[in-house]
C-alpha positions as YAML, in Angstrom:
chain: A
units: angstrom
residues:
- id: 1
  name: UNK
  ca: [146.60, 135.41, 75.53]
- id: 2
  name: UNK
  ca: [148.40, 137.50, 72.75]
- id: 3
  name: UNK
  ca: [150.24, 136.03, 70.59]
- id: 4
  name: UNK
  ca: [149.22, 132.81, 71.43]
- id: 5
  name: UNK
  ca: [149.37, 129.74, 68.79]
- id: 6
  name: UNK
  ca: [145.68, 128.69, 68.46]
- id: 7
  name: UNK
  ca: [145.60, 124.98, 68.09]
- id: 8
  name: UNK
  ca: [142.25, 123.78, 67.04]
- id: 9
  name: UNK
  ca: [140.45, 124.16, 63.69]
- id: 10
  name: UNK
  ca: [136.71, 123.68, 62.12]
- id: 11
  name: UNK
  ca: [135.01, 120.81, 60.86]
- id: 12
  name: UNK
  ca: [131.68, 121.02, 59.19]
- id: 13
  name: UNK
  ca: [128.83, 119.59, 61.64]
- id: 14
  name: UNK
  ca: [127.78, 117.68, 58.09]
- id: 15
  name: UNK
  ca: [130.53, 115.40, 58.74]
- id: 16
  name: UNK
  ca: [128.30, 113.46, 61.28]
- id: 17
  name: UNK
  ca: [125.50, 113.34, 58.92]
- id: 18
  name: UNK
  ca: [126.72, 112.03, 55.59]
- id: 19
  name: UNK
  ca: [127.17, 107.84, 56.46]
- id: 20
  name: UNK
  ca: [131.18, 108.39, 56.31]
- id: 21
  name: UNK
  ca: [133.57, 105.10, 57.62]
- id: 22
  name: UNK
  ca: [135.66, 106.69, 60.47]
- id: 23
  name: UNK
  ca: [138.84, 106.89, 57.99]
- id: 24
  name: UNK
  ca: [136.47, 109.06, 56.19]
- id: 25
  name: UNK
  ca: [135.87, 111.37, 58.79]
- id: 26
  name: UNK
  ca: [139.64, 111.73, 60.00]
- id: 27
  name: UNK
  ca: [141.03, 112.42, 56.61]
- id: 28
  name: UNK
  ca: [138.29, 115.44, 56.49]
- id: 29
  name: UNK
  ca: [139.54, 116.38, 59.87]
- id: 30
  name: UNK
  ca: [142.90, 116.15, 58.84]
- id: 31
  name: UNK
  ca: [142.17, 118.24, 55.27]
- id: 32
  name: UNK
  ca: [140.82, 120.92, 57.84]
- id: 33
  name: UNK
  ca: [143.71, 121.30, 59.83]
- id: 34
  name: UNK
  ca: [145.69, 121.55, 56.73]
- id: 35
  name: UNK
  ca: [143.27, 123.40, 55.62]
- id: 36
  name: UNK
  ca: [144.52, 127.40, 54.63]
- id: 37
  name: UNK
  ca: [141.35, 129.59, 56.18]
- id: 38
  name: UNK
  ca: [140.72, 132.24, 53.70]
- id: 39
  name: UNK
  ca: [140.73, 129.73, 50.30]
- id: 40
  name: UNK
  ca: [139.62, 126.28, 51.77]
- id: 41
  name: UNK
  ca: [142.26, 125.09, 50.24]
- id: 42
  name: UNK
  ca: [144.56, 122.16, 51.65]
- id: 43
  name: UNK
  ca: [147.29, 120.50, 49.68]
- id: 44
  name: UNK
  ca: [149.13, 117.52, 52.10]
- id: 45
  name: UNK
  ca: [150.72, 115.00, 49.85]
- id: 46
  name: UNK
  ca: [148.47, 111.35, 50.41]
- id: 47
  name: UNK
  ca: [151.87, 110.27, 52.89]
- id: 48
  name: UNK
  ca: [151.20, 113.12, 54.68]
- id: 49
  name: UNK
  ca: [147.68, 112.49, 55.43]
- id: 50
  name: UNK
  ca: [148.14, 109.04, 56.21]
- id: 51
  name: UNK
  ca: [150.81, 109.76, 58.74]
- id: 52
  name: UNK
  ca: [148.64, 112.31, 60.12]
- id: 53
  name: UNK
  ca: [145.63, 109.89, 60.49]
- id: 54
  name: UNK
  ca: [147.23, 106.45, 61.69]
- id: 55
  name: UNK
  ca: [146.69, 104.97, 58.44]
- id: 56
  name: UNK
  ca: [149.05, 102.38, 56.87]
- id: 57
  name: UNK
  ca: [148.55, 102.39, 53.47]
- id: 58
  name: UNK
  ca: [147.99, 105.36, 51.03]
- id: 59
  name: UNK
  ca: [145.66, 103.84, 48.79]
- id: 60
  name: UNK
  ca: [143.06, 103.64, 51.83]
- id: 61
  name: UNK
  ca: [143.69, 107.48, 51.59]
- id: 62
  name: UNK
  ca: [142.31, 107.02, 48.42]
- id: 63
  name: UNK
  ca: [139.18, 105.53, 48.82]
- id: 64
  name: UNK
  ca: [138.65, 108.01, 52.10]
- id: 65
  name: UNK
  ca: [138.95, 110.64, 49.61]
- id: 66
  name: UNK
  ca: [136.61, 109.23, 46.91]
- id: 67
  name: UNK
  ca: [134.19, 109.01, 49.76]
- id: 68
  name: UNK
  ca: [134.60, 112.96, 50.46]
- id: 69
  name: UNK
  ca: [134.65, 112.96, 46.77]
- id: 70
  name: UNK
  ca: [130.80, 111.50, 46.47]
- id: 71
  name: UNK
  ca: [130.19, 112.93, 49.08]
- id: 72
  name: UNK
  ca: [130.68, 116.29, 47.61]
- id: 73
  name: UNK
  ca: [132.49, 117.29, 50.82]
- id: 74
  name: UNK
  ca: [135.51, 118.37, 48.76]
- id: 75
  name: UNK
  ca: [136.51, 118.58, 45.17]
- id: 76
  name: UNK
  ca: [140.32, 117.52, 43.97]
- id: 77
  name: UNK
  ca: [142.61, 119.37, 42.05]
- id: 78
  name: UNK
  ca: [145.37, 118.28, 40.53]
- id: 79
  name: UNK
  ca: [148.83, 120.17, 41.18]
- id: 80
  name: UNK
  ca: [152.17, 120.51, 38.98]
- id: 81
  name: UNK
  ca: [155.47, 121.32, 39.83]
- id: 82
  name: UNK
  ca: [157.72, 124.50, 38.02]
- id: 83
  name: UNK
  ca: [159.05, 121.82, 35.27]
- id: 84
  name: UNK
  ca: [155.30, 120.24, 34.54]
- id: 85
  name: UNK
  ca: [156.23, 117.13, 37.37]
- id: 86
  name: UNK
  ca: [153.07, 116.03, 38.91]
- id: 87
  name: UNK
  ca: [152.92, 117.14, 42.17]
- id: 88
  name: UNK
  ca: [150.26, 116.89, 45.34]
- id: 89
  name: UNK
  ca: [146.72, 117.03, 44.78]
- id: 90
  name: UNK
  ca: [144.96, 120.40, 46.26]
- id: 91
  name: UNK
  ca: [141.74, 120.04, 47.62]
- id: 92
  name: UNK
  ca: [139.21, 122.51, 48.27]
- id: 93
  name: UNK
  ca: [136.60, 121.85, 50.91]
- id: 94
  name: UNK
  ca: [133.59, 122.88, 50.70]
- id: 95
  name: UNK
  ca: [132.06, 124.60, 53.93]
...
């Protein structure tokens, strides 16, 4: 159908293979739906992905994302605003 909104995305078949926790694997998921196509570049603030993942608290965003981290599933950026603020972290996955 032209025109149509495709609503799915890609996740690495890796995923499965690298001993991730389940938070793990749904805040990779959840960095690939975000996920822009051309750069592999994803930049949800850490409220954002735990909205998007049913998780309470933002700091067990963090430790997902150290796992992805050691992983080497993705690498973290760090991302400023116009006037130098500190803004959301960009991360690049690596596929």
């Amino acid at each position: 159908m032209a025109g149509k909104r495709k609503n799915f995305f890609m996740v690495d078949n890796r995923i499965f293979e690298c001993g991730l926790k389940p938070r793990d694997i749904a805040v990779y998921c959840f960095l690939c739906r975000c996920m822009n196509r051309e750069s592999n570049v994803a930049f949800p603030s850490r409220r954002d992905i735990a909205n998007g993942c049913g998780i309470r608290k933002e700091e067990t965003v963090d430790k997902a994302i150290k796992a992805l981290l050691e992983k080497d599933l993705i690498e973290k950026f760090h991302r400023y605003t116009n006037v130098g603020d500190y803004g959301s972290n960009v991360y690049r996955l690596k596929m």
